Every structure is written in structure tokens, then in C-alpha cells.
Coordinates of C-alpha atoms in Angstrom, one line a residue:
S1 CA 113.5 3.3 -21.0
I2 CA 114.8 0.8 -18.5
Y3 CA 118.5 -0.1 -18.7
E4 CA 121.0 -2.0 -16.6
M5 CA 124.4 -0.7 -15.4
F6 CA 126.7 -2.5 -13.0
G7 CA 123.8 -4.9 -12.2
N8 CA 121.4 -2.1 -11.2
E9 CA 118.3 -1.2 -13.1
C10 CA 117.6 2.4 -13.8
C11 CA 114.4 3.8 -15.3
L12 CA 114.3 7.0 -17.4
S13 CA 110.6 8.0 -17.6
T14 CA 109.2 10.4 -20.1
G15 CA 109.5 13.9 -18.7
E16 CA 112.3 12.9 -16.2
V17 CA 114.8 15.7 -15.6
I18 CA 118.4 14.7 -15.3
K19 CA 121.5 16.9 -14.8
V20 CA 124.5 15.8 -16.8
I21 CA 127.6 16.3 -14.6
G22 CA 130.2 14.8 -16.8
F23 CA 131.4 12.4 -19.4
K24 CA 133.7 9.5 -18.5
I25 CA 135.4 6.8 -20.5
N26 CA 133.8 3.5 -19.5
K27 CA 136.1 1.1 -21.4
L28 CA 138.6 1.1 -24.2
I29 CA 138.5 -0.7 -27.6
A30 CA 142.1 -1.6 -28.4
S31 CA 143.3 -2.3 -32.0
I32 CA 146.5 -4.3 -32.0
C33 CA 148.9 -2.8 -34.5
D34 CA 150.7 -5.3 -36.8
N35 CA 154.5 -5.0 -36.5
N36 CA 154.1 -1.6 -34.9
D37 CA 152.6 -0.3 -38.1
V38 CA 149.7 1.9 -37.0
S39 CA 148.1 1.7 -40.4
Q40 CA 147.8 -2.1 -40.1
F41 CA 146.0 -3.8 -37.3
S42 CA 144.9 -7.3 -37.0
A43 CA 142.3 -7.5 -34.1
K44 CA 140.2 -5.5 -31.7
V45 CA 139.9 -6.3 -28.0
E46 CA 138.0 -4.7 -25.2
L47 CA 140.0 -3.6 -22.2
P48 CA 138.6 -2.5 -18.9
L49 CA 140.2 0.6 -17.3
N50 CA 141.7 -1.5 -14.5
F51 CA 143.5 -3.8 -17.1
P52 CA 147.0 -4.2 -15.6
G53 CA 150.2 -2.9 -17.1
L54 CA 152.1 0.3 -17.7
Y55 CA 152.0 2.1 -21.0
K56 CA 153.9 4.9 -22.8
V57 CA 151.9 7.4 -24.8
V58 CA 152.9 7.9 -28.5
A59 CA 152.8 11.5 -29.5
D60 CA 150.0 12.3 -31.9
K61 CA 151.3 13.3 -35.3
T62 CA 148.2 15.4 -36.2
P63 CA 148.7 19.0 -35.1
Y64 CA 146.2 21.2 -33.3
V65 CA 145.4 24.4 -35.3
S66 CA 144.9 26.8 -32.4
I67 CA 145.3 27.1 -28.6
E68 CA 141.5 27.1 -28.4
E69 CA 141.3 23.6 -30.0
I70 CA 143.9 22.3 -27.5
T71 CA 141.8 23.6 -24.5
R72 CA 138.7 22.1 -26.0
K73 CA 140.1 18.6 -26.7
V74 CA 142.9 18.1 -24.2
S75 CA 142.6 17.6 -20.5
I76 CA 144.2 20.5 -18.6
G77 CA 144.1 20.6 -14.8
P78 CA 145.9 21.2 -11.5
T79 CA 147.2 17.7 -11.0
R80 CA 150.4 16.4 -12.3
F81 CA 148.7 14.7 -15.3
G82 CA 147.1 18.0 -16.5
H83 CA 150.1 19.8 -17.9
P84 CA 150.3 18.7 -21.6
C85 CA 153.3 19.8 -23.7
F86 CA 153.4 21.0 -27.3
Y87 CA 155.8 22.5 -29.7
S88 CA 155.4 24.8 -32.7
P89 CA 157.3 24.3 -36.0
E90 CA 157.4 28.2 -36.3
D91 CA 158.7 30.8 -33.9
I92 CA 156.0 32.5 -31.8
K93 CA 156.8 36.1 -31.1
L94 CA 155.3 37.6 -27.9
S95 CA 155.8 41.1 -26.5
N96 CA 158.5 40.1 -24.1
L97 CA 159.6 36.7 -25.3
T98 CA 160.1 34.7 -28.5
I99 CA 159.2 31.0 -28.3
K100 CA 161.6 29.2 -30.6
H101 CA 160.4 26.6 -33.1
G102 CA 160.6 23.1 -31.6
E103 CA 160.8 24.4 -28.1
Q104 CA 158.7 22.5 -25.5
I105 CA 155.7 24.6 -24.3
T106 CA 154.0 23.3 -21.1
I107 CA 150.4 24.3 -20.6
N108 CA 149.7 24.7 -16.9
S109 CA 146.1 26.2 -16.6
V110 CA 143.4 28.1 -18.4
E111 CA 142.2 31.5 -17.0
E112 CA 141.0 34.9 -17.9
V113 CA 143.8 37.5 -18.4
N114 CA 142.7 41.2 -18.9
G115 CA 139.2 40.1 -20.1
T116 CA 140.6 37.5 -22.6
M117 CA 140.7 33.8 -22.1
A118 CA 144.3 32.5 -22.2
V119 CA 146.5 29.6 -21.2
N120 CA 149.3 30.0 -18.7
C121 CA 152.4 28.4 -20.2
G122 CA 156.1 27.8 -19.4
V123 CA 159.3 27.0 -21.2
V124 CA 162.6 25.8 -19.6
R125 CA 165.9 27.3 -20.8
N126 CA 169.2 26.6 -19.1
N127 CA 167.3 25.1 -16.1
Q128 CA 165.4 28.3 -15.7
S129 CA 161.6 28.4 -16.1
H130 CA 160.0 31.3 -18.0
S131 CA 156.2 31.8 -17.7
F132 CA 154.0 33.5 -20.3
T133 CA 150.4 33.4 -21.6
L134 CA 148.9 32.6 -25.0
P135 CA 145.4 33.7 -25.9
L136 CA 143.0 31.0 -27.0
S137 CA 142.8 32.8 -30.4
Q138 CA 146.5 32.0 -31.1
E139 CA 146.6 30.1 -34.3
G140 CA 149.4 27.9 -35.8
K141 CA 150.4 24.3 -35.8
F142 CA 150.9 22.8 -32.4
Y143 CA 152.3 19.3 -32.1
E144 CA 152.3 17.0 -29.1
C145 CA 155.8 16.5 -27.5
E146 CA 157.2 13.1 -26.9
D147 CA 156.2 11.8 -23.4
D148 CA 158.7 9.6 -21.6
Q149 CA 156.4 9.0 -18.6
I150 CA 154.6 5.7 -18.0
Y151 CA 150.9 5.5 -17.2
T152 CA 148.2 3.0 -16.3
L153 CA 145.2 2.6 -18.7
K154 CA 143.0 4.4 -16.2
E155 CA 145.3 7.5 -16.2
I156 CA 145.5 7.5 -20.0
A157 CA 141.7 7.3 -20.2
E158 CA 141.2 10.2 -17.7
W159 CA 144.0 12.5 -18.9
K160 CA 145.7 11.4 -22.1
I161 CA 143.0 10.7 -24.7
P162 CA 141.9 14.0 -26.5
K163 CA 138.3 14.4 -27.3
C164 CA 137.4 13.2 -30.9
R165 CA 140.8 11.5 -31.2
N166 CA 142.2 8.0 -30.7
R167 CA 145.4 7.4 -28.7
I168 CA 148.3 5.1 -29.6
V169 CA 150.2 3.6 -26.7
K170 CA 153.1 1.2 -26.3
L171 CA 153.2 -1.5 -23.6
S172 CA 156.0 -0.6 -21.2
N173 CA 155.6 -3.2 -18.5
T174 CA 153.0 -6.0 -18.2
L175 CA 153.2 -6.3 -14.4
H176 CA 151.4 -9.6 -14.5
T177 CA 151.8 -13.1 -15.8
W178 CA 150.0 -13.9 -19.0
D179 CA 147.1 -16.4 -19.0
S180 CA 144.4 -17.5 -21.4
S181 CA 141.9 -14.9 -20.1
N182 CA 144.2 -12.1 -21.2
P183 CA 142.8 -10.5 -24.3
L184 CA 146.3 -9.5 -25.6
P185 CA 148.5 -12.1 -27.3
E186 CA 151.1 -13.8 -25.2
N187 CA 154.4 -11.9 -24.9
F188 CA 152.8 -8.9 -26.6
D189 CA 155.1 -5.8 -26.6
G190 CA 153.7 -3.8 -29.5
R191 CA 151.4 -0.8 -30.0
L192 CA 147.7 -0.4 -29.4
I193 CA 145.3 2.1 -30.9
L194 CA 142.9 3.0 -28.1
T195 CA 139.3 4.1 -29.0
P196 CA 137.3 5.3 -26.0
V197 CA 133.7 4.2 -25.2
Y198 CA 132.0 6.9 -23.1
E199 CA 129.3 7.0 -20.5
V200 CA 127.3 9.9 -19.3
Q201 CA 127.4 10.8 -15.6
A202 CA 124.2 12.3 -14.3
V203 CA 122.2 13.1 -11.2
M204 CA 118.4 12.8 -10.9
K205 CA 116.0 14.7 -8.8
F206 CA 115.0 12.0 -6.4
R207 CA 118.2 9.9 -6.3
K208 CA 121.2 10.4 -4.1
D209 CA 123.7 8.4 -6.2
I210 CA 125.4 9.1 -9.5
V211 CA 123.7 7.5 -12.5
H212 CA 125.9 6.1 -15.3
I213 CA 124.2 6.1 -18.7
L214 CA 126.0 4.4 -21.6
S215 CA 126.5 6.8 -24.5
D216 CA 124.8 4.4 -27.0
L217 CA 121.5 4.2 -25.0
D218 CA 118.6 4.9 -27.4
V219 CA 116.9 7.8 -25.5
E220 CA 115.7 11.1 -26.9
V221 CA 116.5 14.1 -24.7
K222 CA 115.9 17.9 -24.8
D223 CA 118.2 20.6 -23.4
I224 CA 116.3 22.6 -20.8
T225 CA 119.3 24.2 -19.0
D226 CA 118.2 27.8 -19.7
C227 CA 114.7 27.3 -18.2
Y228 CA 115.3 25.1 -15.2
D229 CA 116.6 25.7 -11.7
I230 CA 119.6 23.4 -11.6
S231 CA 120.5 24.4 -8.0
S232 CA 117.8 21.9 -6.9
F233 CA 120.1 19.0 -7.9
L234 CA 122.8 17.5 -5.7
Q235 CA 126.3 18.6 -6.6
P236 CA 128.7 15.6 -6.6
L237 CA 132.3 16.3 -5.6
S238 CA 135.3 14.1 -6.0
L239 CA 138.0 13.9 -3.3
E240 CA 140.2 16.1 -5.5
D241 CA 137.4 18.7 -5.6
V242 CA 137.1 18.6 -1.8
F243 CA 140.9 18.9 -1.4
E244 CA 140.9 22.0 -3.6
R245 CA 138.6 23.8 -1.2
T246 CA 140.3 26.4 1.1
S247 CA 141.3 25.3 4.6
K248 CA 138.8 27.7 6.2
E249 CA 135.9 25.7 4.7
F250 CA 136.8 22.6 6.9
P251 CA 135.3 20.8 8.7
M252 CA 132.4 19.9 6.5
V253 CA 129.7 17.2 6.6
A254 CA 129.2 15.1 3.5
E255 CA 127.1 12.2 2.3
I256 CA 128.8 9.5 0.1
M257 CA 127.2 9.3 -3.4
E258 CA 129.6 6.7 -4.7
G259 CA 131.9 4.7 -2.4
P260 CA 135.3 3.1 -3.1
S261 CA 135.7 -0.6 -3.9
G262 CA 137.7 -2.9 -1.7
S263 CA 137.3 -4.7 1.6
Q264 CA 140.3 -3.0 3.3
K265 CA 139.3 -0.9 6.3
P266 CA 138.3 2.0 6.3
Y267 CA 137.2 1.7 2.6
N268 CA 134.6 -1.0 3.5
L269 CA 132.9 1.5 5.8
L270 CA 132.6 4.2 3.1
Y271 CA 129.4 3.0 1.4
T272 CA 126.8 5.0 -0.6
G273 CA 124.5 7.0 1.7
K274 CA 126.9 7.1 4.7
E275 CA 127.4 10.5 6.3
I276 CA 130.9 11.5 7.1
V277 CA 132.7 14.5 8.6
I278 CA 135.7 15.7 6.6
H279 CA 137.8 17.5 9.3
K280 CA 140.7 18.9 7.3
K281 CA 143.1 18.4 4.4
Y282 CA 146.9 18.2 4.6
Q283 CA 150.1 16.6 3.3
A284 CA 151.4 13.6 5.3
T285 CA 154.5 11.5 5.2
R286 CA 154.5 7.8 4.4
V287 CA 157.3 5.2 4.1
L288 CA 157.1 3.2 1.0
A289 CA 157.9 -0.4 1.8
S290 CA 158.1 -3.6 -0.3
E291 CA 158.0 -7.3 0.8
I292 CA 161.4 -9.0 0.6
R293 CA 161.1 -12.1 -1.5
S294 CA 163.0 -13.6 -4.4
D295 CA 160.0 -14.4 -6.6
S296 CA 157.3 -12.0 -7.7
P297 CA 154.8 -10.5 -7.2
K298 CA 155.9 -8.6 -4.2
R299 CA 153.4 -6.7 -1.9
H300 CA 153.8 -3.0 -1.4
F301 CA 152.7 -0.8 1.5
L302 CA 152.5 2.9 2.5
I303 CA 153.3 3.0 6.3
P304 CA 152.3 6.1 8.3
M305 CA 154.7 7.6 10.9
S306 CA 152.0 6.8 13.5
Y307 CA 152.7 3.1 13.1
K308 CA 153.3 1.8 16.6
G309 CA 155.0 -1.5 15.9
K310 CA 158.8 -2.0 16.2
F311 CA 161.3 -3.4 13.8
K312 CA 164.6 -5.3 13.9
R313 CA 167.2 -4.9 11.1
R314 CA 167.6 -7.5 8.4
P315 CA 170.7 -8.0 6.2
R316 CA 170.9 -6.0 3.0
E317 CA 172.3 -7.5 -0.2
F318 CA 174.7 -5.6 -2.5
P319 CA 175.4 -6.6 -6.1
T320 CA 178.5 -4.4 -6.6
A321 CA 181.3 -2.7 -4.7
Y322 CA 179.8 0.5 -5.9
D323 CA 176.6 -0.3 -3.9
L324 CA 178.8 -0.8 -0.8
E325 CA 180.2 2.7 -1.2
I326 CA 176.6 4.2 -1.4
A327 CA 175.4 2.2 1.6
K328 CA 178.3 2.9 4.1
S329 CA 177.5 5.4 6.8
E330 CA 179.4 7.4 9.5
K331 CA 177.1 5.9 12.2
E332 CA 178.6 2.4 12.0
Q333 CA 181.1 0.4 9.9
L334 CA 179.5 -1.7 7.2
H335 CA 180.4 -5.4 7.6
V336 CA 179.8 -7.8 4.6
V337 CA 180.4 -11.3 3.5
A338 CA 181.1 -12.1 -0.2
T339 CA 178.5 -14.4 -1.8
K340 CA 180.1 -14.5 -5.2
A341 CA 183.7 -15.0 -6.3
F342 CA 185.5 -12.3 -8.3
D343 CA 188.9 -12.6 -10.1
S344 CA 190.6 -9.3 -10.4
P345 CA 192.2 -8.6 -13.8
H346 CA 194.9 -6.4 -12.0
K347 CA 197.5 -7.8 -9.6
E348 CA 197.2 -4.5 -7.6
L349 CA 193.6 -5.2 -6.7
F350 CA 192.1 -8.0 -4.6
S351 CA 190.4 -11.2 -5.9
V352 CA 187.4 -12.2 -3.8
S353 CA 186.4 -15.7 -2.8
V354 CA 183.0 -16.8 -1.5
G355 CA 182.9 -16.3 2.3
D356 CA 185.5 -13.5 2.5
Q357 CA 184.5 -10.9 5.1
F358 CA 185.2 -7.2 4.8
L359 CA 184.8 -4.0 6.7
V360 CA 184.0 -1.2 4.2
Q361 CA 186.1 2.0 4.5
Q362 CA 186.1 4.6 1.8
C363 CA 186.4 5.2 -2.0
Q364 CA 189.8 6.3 -3.3
T365 CA 191.9 6.0 -6.4
S366 CA 194.6 3.5 -7.2
E367 CA 197.1 3.1 -10.0
V368 CA 196.9 -0.2 -12.0
L369 CA 198.7 -1.6 -15.0
Y370 CA 196.4 -2.2 -17.9
E371 CA 197.8 -3.5 -21.2
G372 CA 201.2 -2.2 -20.4
R373 CA 200.1 1.3 -19.5
K374 CA 199.4 2.7 -16.0
K375 CA 195.8 3.9 -15.4
V376 CA 194.2 5.5 -12.3
I377 CA 190.8 4.0 -11.4
D378 CA 188.3 4.3 -8.5
V379 CA 188.6 1.6 -5.9
L380 CA 186.9 0.7 -2.6
A381 CA 189.3 0.4 0.3
C382 CA 188.3 -2.4 2.7
E383 CA 189.7 -4.3 5.6
Q384 CA 189.5 -8.1 5.0
I385 CA 188.7 -9.9 8.3
L386 CA 191.1 -12.8 8.9
S387 CA 191.2 -15.2 11.8
N388 CA 193.2 -13.0 14.1
T389 CA 194.1 -9.9 12.1
Y390 CA 192.9 -7.4 9.4
K391 CA 194.4 -7.0 5.9
K392 CA 193.9 -3.8 3.8
V393 CA 192.6 -4.6 0.3
F394 CA 191.3 -2.7 -2.6
L395 CA 188.2 -3.7 -4.7
P396 CA 187.5 -2.2 -8.1
M397 CA 184.4 -0.1 -8.0
Y398 CA 183.1 -1.7 -11.2
M399 CA 183.3 -5.1 -9.5
E400 CA 180.2 -7.2 -10.1
G401 CA 180.2 -9.6 -7.2
G402 CA 177.7 -10.2 -4.4
F403 CA 177.7 -9.2 -0.8
V404 CA 175.4 -9.7 2.2
E405 CA 175.5 -7.5 5.3
V406 CA 176.4 -8.9 8.7
I407 CA 174.1 -7.4 11.4
H408 CA 175.5 -6.8 14.9
D409 CA 172.8 -4.4 16.0
K410 CA 170.0 -6.2 17.9
K411 CA 168.1 -3.1 18.9
Q412 CA 164.4 -2.7 18.2
Y413 CA 163.5 0.5 16.3
Q414 CA 160.4 2.7 15.9
L415 CA 159.7 3.7 12.3
S416 CA 160.6 7.4 13.0
E417 CA 164.0 6.3 14.5
I418 CA 164.9 4.3 11.3
C419 CA 164.1 7.3 9.1
K420 CA 166.1 9.6 11.3
E421 CA 169.2 7.4 11.9
F422 CA 169.7 5.4 8.7
R423 CA 169.8 6.0 4.9
L424 CA 167.0 4.3 2.9
P425 CA 166.7 1.7 1.4
F426 CA 166.8 -0.3 4.6
N427 CA 165.8 -3.9 5.4
V428 CA 163.7 -4.8 8.5
K429 CA 161.3 -7.3 10.0
V430 CA 158.5 -6.5 12.4
S431 CA 159.6 -7.6 15.9
V432 CA 156.7 -6.2 17.9
R433 CA 153.4 -5.8 16.0
D434 CA 151.2 -2.7 16.2
L435 CA 148.7 -3.6 19.0
S436 CA 146.5 -0.6 18.2
V437 CA 145.1 -2.3 15.1
E438 CA 143.1 -5.5 14.9
E439 CA 145.3 -7.1 12.2
D440 CA 148.8 -5.8 11.6
V441 CA 149.4 -6.8 7.9
L442 CA 153.2 -6.0 8.2
A443 CA 153.7 -8.5 11.0
A444 CA 153.0 -11.4 8.6
M445 CA 155.8 -10.3 6.2
P446 CA 159.1 -12.3 6.4
G447 CA 161.0 -9.1 5.7
L448 CA 160.4 -5.6 4.4
Q449 CA 162.5 -3.1 2.5
F450 CA 161.9 0.5 3.4
E451 CA 162.5 2.2 0.1
E452 CA 161.9 5.9 0.5
E453 CA 159.8 8.5 2.3
I454 CA 157.1 10.1 0.3
T455 CA 154.7 13.0 0.8
D456 CA 151.0 12.7 -0.3
S457 CA 147.7 14.4 0.0
Y458 CA 145.1 13.2 2.6
L459 CA 141.7 14.1 4.0
L460 CA 140.9 13.3 7.7
I461 CA 137.4 11.9 8.0
S462 CA 135.1 10.3 10.6
S463 CA 131.6 8.8 10.8
T464 CA 128.8 11.1 11.9
S465 CA 126.9 8.2 13.5
S466 CA 129.8 6.7 15.5
P467 CA 132.6 9.3 15.9
V468 CA 135.0 7.1 17.9
E469 CA 137.9 7.2 15.5
S470 CA 139.0 9.1 12.4
W471 CA 140.9 7.9 9.3
E472 CA 143.3 9.4 6.8
I473 CA 142.1 8.7 3.2
P474 CA 144.4 9.3 0.2
V475 CA 143.0 11.9 -2.2
Y476 CA 144.5 10.6 -5.5
R477 CA 144.2 6.8 -5.0
L478 CA 140.6 6.6 -3.9
N479 CA 137.6 6.9 -6.3
M480 CA 134.8 8.4 -4.2
S481 CA 132.1 11.0 -4.7
V482 CA 130.3 13.0 -2.0
H483 CA 127.9 15.8 -1.8
L484 CA 128.0 18.4 1.0
L485 CA 125.3 18.7 3.7
S486 CA 124.5 22.0 5.3
K487 CA 125.0 20.9 8.9
D488 CA 126.8 22.9 11.6
T489 CA 130.3 21.6 12.2
R490 CA 131.8 24.4 14.3
T491 CA 132.0 22.3 17.4
V492 CA 133.1 19.1 15.8
V493 CA 136.4 17.8 17.2
P494 CA 138.2 15.0 15.3
P495 CA 138.4 11.8 17.3
A496 CA 141.7 9.9 17.6
T497 CA 143.3 9.0 14.3
K498 CA 143.4 5.3 13.5
T499 CA 146.6 4.0 12.1
T500 CA 146.1 2.6 8.6
V501 CA 148.8 0.8 6.6
E502 CA 147.7 1.1 3.0
E503 CA 148.5 -1.8 0.7
I504 CA 148.9 -0.5 -2.9
S505 CA 148.9 -2.4 -6.2
E506 CA 152.0 -2.8 -8.3
E507 CA 150.8 -0.1 -10.7
Q508 CA 150.2 2.3 -7.8
Y509 CA 153.7 1.5 -6.5
Y510 CA 155.3 2.4 -9.8
M511 CA 153.2 5.6 -9.9
V512 CA 154.3 6.6 -6.4
R513 CA 157.9 6.0 -7.1
R514 CA 157.7 7.8 -10.5
Y515 CA 156.2 11.0 -9.0
E516 CA 158.4 11.0 -5.9
N517 CA 161.6 10.7 -8.0
Q518 CA 160.8 12.8 -11.1
T519 CA 162.4 16.0 -9.5
L520 CA 165.5 14.1 -8.3
H521 CA 168.6 13.6 -10.3
P522 CA 169.4 9.9 -11.0
P523 CA 172.4 8.6 -9.0
P524 CA 175.7 8.4 -11.0
R525 CA 176.3 5.2 -12.8
P526 CA 178.9 2.8 -11.4
P527 CA 182.4 3.0 -13.0
K528 CA 183.1 0.8 -16.0
K529 CA 186.1 -1.3 -16.6
P530 CA 189.1 0.8 -17.9
T531 CA 189.4 0.7 -21.7

């Protein structure tokens, strides 16, 4: 049989031996639910895995009848996606713990415990985590818990569609403007039933790439696993597989079997058949930055601490007095100009006019008269700057006005200095570009907002043919497969690391912010008007 996949012809001859290394969802068939009624749907559309948008997963109402069924049908793994949550409508009594009905059970991994296959689980009670195991033979009814996270279609396809089941999702954020090529109706915000279309991933004896075979290809095959030496095949590894290897196994030489897409350096150098040295794995810090502009879409970047350009400060904008309180620092007094008028409902507090200038001091309480009764509310103490004097005034913390910062600091800062001396978010513009790179993409931005520092997983790689520089490549944002070569790497020293500013898509931006902030408590809400 001769078939075509991604524009490449592949021939499967009679007697050809192939090793199946996995199954992967190639695309999704989405049924559009009518009026959010999953029993009624009007049309089916085909969605590629890179279709833009963020989605919430709707919990499956069909229970699993055993832990064994869960492990067989649901993706469980070491990454943050691979910890599904379930609850039982009945109490589960263990030797040292009773899992109460309705309590959320998080499944973390599958492993052998005292000769019996089991899942490692956890429950959280009073902010304390309790770990336990459940054997695969444990029977009962296990229902999916509601999931308040948001996902891309690709993440849902890889982690959130159980085998032999469909998945219902709700559009959370389109992240793109609608046009006639969009298969979904304009302003669609309903539910979709996703049905996966699979492909088989395989390696062949005399090919060094991964072969993708559509699951509906009409080919007869015979299982010869028990009578064939499968060690003669190449073993493809994803970047996640490489990262899970122990630090002692690095450095290692690998050949790329499937390279990433994209023209951004160094990704354009990572093509199929290229040999690379993977020197080490580690966690590295990046600063998440977004382009400052009033219209969308904004561009987003991950900037390494090795960035050699310099920045000058740019004014920040603050929508409320509460934001002024959060932004003030001990290092310098915050100076702002009002861009929006505000009439105070209390004679004890100040009414703001456009152009008023203030030096922000501190939050305190003040007594005001409200409907004939005295009330104590939070206020922001400021000094109003007049022509030749200062006047102490109080602004209500709930005030919705508008302020822009006045910058007196003309100093140029390195990235590390900004992270050390100031609280993020922080507005800047590149004043001296990074001369160590051919094109500094940040220098072309009219302004950048440094939003937060994040920590991510990276591999340090270089080319075996021209080892003049090495690059850091992200483990979880780059789709790439390699196979290891048995070459001596004991004397390999990594060349100088090349600074790479990584531009990320809007979906990746939301993913980065989601995972970085999921362990943090949200900031308190600004005070409301007294009632």
C-alpha cells in the first residue's frame, strides 16, 4: 500500500516489519451542541489540534467501574496534566484511612506496591495532603470531578480525552478574531462534543524518522512481537522522555527523528537527521513580558536572565487607588497624575480632577458620614502637589479613577537589576539592544510590561558538526523526537550559551501564567463602596 501523510509518500510492502510506538490523536471532529444540550447537536466540523482558543473540560457523567478501568482509559503521567481527579458516591474504607463519599481523589501515578499494581492517590483535608494507594482491583463507581482549569485543544487531545470515550468542552476564550474560514459559528460560546481521529506512530527498519499511519488505512497486519527482536529498531524519545533521565546520563548524543516547526532560531536548525549533543537538563528562570499596546493581539516573550540589553523605565497606568497602594514601594515615592475625574460622595474625602498630581503615601482608615451614620473605611493618604506647596488628601480605596506614573528615574537597568530592585509588573523600553544576537526582537517593541518571573524546564544542546554555540530549548513547549546514539561524550564541553528570547503564542502565554500562579493565593479584592 502506498499512502500520503503530510505531503510525503510512504510505502508499506508485503512482509514489511513495523514497530508501533504509540497512538496519537491526529484531529478532532467537533459536534456543536444546540443550546448547550448535549443530546442535540446541529453540525459537525473538523478541528486541527492547533485550532486557537482555550476550553474548559465538562466532567463526564458516566462513571468508571474500577480503578483498573481508569488506568486503562485515562492518561496518568508525571506532568501537571497527568493527575486526574475522581470521587466515589460511597465511602472507601482503607486500613488507615476512610475516603469519604464525594471527596476529591487525585491520582498521581501507577506503580507496583508489594507485588500488586496500584495507583498512588491523595486527598486534601484542612489544607493537609494525605497520601494512600488503591489497588487496580478496587471496584465501585468513580466519577470525574469538575475541572476549573482551561486547556488548549492540543492539551485536551493529549491528556483529557479518555480512550473509547468522547469529551465535551466549553469554549472559555476564543483568543482570535472570527473570520469566514473559522469552522465554528460567529460569536459561538457553547459546548462541543469532541470525537478523536487517531493515527498510529511507528518506526520502520530502514527509516530514521517516525512514520504516521492513519488509523483508517486499509492494511492487514499480523502481531509478531513475541517472535521478533524489537531491539533492532530505533527508540524515539520525546524531550519529556529525555528530561526524565537521570543527571548522570548527560551529556548524550542524539539524532533528531522529528524536528519542531517554526523559523525562529534555533528551531530552524533542528531538522530531521541532524545530530546534536544534549549537555544537561535543568530549571531556568525567565521573565514573562508582554508588548504594551492598547489594541490586541499583544506579543508575548520569555526573556532569559542572560539577556544583555538595557532598559529604561516607562510609566505605569493604574485604574484604581487600590492599585496605587499595591504598586508603592519603600525604594521611592510613587508620583502619579490623574487621567480621570472622580467626585467623592463624602465631604471628608478628596474629589479628583484630571491633571491633579499626587505623591502616594500609605493606606489608613478614615471616618466618613454615610446616610447620617458614621462609618470607618479604608483610604489612601496622598500629598497633592500644588504650585508651591503640598496638601494632604485622602482618596477612597474603592475609587475607580485613572492614574499614570510620572518617571523621574533616567537610569538604564539590566534585567537582573529590575527583578532585584522593583516589584513586578513593571513597564520598560529597550534603551540599548542586545548586541550579542543578530536581531533583538525586543528592541522593536514600543514598550514592554515585565509581568512575572517564572521557572521552567530546559535542555542545553549544541550541534555535533559545528559546536560553536549552545542553546536552551524548552522541554514542554517544543514538539521534537530524537533517538540516542552510542557515541563517547565524556570529553564534550558545552560551548558558550546563546541568548534566545522566546516568543510565545497567546495560548502558551495563558498556560504559562496559569501554571505559575496556580499555587499562589489571589490578591485581595479592592474594597467596595460602603453600604
